[in-house]
C-alpha positions as CSV (number, residue, x, y, z in Angstrom):
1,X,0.0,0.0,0.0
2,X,3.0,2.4,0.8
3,X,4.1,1.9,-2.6
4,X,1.4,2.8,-4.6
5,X,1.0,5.9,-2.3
6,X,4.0,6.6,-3.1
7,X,4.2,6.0,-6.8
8,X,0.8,8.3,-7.0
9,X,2.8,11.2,-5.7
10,X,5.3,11.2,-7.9
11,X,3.2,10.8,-10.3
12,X,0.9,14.0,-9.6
13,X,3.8,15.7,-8.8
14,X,5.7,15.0,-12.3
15,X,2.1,16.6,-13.8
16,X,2.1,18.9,-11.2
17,X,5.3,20.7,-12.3
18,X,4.9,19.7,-16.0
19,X,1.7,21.9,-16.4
20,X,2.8,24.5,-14.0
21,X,6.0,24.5,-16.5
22,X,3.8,24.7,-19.8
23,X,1.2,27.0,-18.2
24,X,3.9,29.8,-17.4
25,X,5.4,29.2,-21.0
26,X,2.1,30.2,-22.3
27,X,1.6,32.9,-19.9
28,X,5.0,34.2,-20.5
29,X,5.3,34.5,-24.4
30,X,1.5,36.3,-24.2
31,X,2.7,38.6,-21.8
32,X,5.3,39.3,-23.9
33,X,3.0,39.4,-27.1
34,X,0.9,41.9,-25.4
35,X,3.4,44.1,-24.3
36,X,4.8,44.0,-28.3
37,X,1.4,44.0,-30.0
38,X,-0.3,47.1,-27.6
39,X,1.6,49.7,-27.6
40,X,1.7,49.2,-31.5
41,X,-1.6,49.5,-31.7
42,X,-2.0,52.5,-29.7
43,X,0.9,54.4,-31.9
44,X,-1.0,53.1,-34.9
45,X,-4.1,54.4,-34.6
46,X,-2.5,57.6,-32.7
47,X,-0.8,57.9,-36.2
48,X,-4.3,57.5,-38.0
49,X,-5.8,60.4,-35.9
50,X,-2.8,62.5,-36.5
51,X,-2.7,62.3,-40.6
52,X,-6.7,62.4,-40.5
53,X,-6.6,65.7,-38.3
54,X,-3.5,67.6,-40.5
55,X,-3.4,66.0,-43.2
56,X,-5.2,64.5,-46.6
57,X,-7.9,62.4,-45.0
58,X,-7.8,60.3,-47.8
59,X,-4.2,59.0,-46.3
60,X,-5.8,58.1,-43.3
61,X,-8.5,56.4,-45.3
62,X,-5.9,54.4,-46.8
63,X,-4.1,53.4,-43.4
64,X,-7.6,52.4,-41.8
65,X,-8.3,50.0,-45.2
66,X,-4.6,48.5,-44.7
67,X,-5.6,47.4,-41.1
C-alpha cells in the first residue's frame, strides 16, 4: 500500500510541475505578445488620428483600409 501511495505522488507531482512549466510558457510568451502588439496598436491608430486631423484624410482612409 505504501508503494502505490507513493508511486501516485510522484506521479501527480511529475504533472504537477509539467503543467505549472507549460502554463507559465504560455503565460509568459502572451505577456510578452501583449506588451509588443499594444503599444503598437496605440501608436497606430495615434498615427491615423494625426494624418486624418492635418493632413489628406484620404491617407488616413488608406491606413484604416490596410488594417
Amino acid at each position: 500500500m505504501k508503494r502505490v501511495r507513493t508511486k501516485i505522488r510522484a506521479n501527480f507531482r511529475r504533472r504537477v510541475k509539467r503543467t505549472l512549466k507549460g502554463n507559465l510558457k504560455e503565460k509568459l510568451a502572451g505577456t510578452i505578445l501583449l506588451c509588443a502588439i499594444v503599444p503598437l496598436a496605440v501608436l497606430g491608430y495615434l498615427f491615423i488620428v494625426i494624418i486624418g486631423t492635418f493632413f489628406n484624410t484620404a491617407r488616413a482612409r488608406q491606413g484604416v483600409r490596410a488594417l
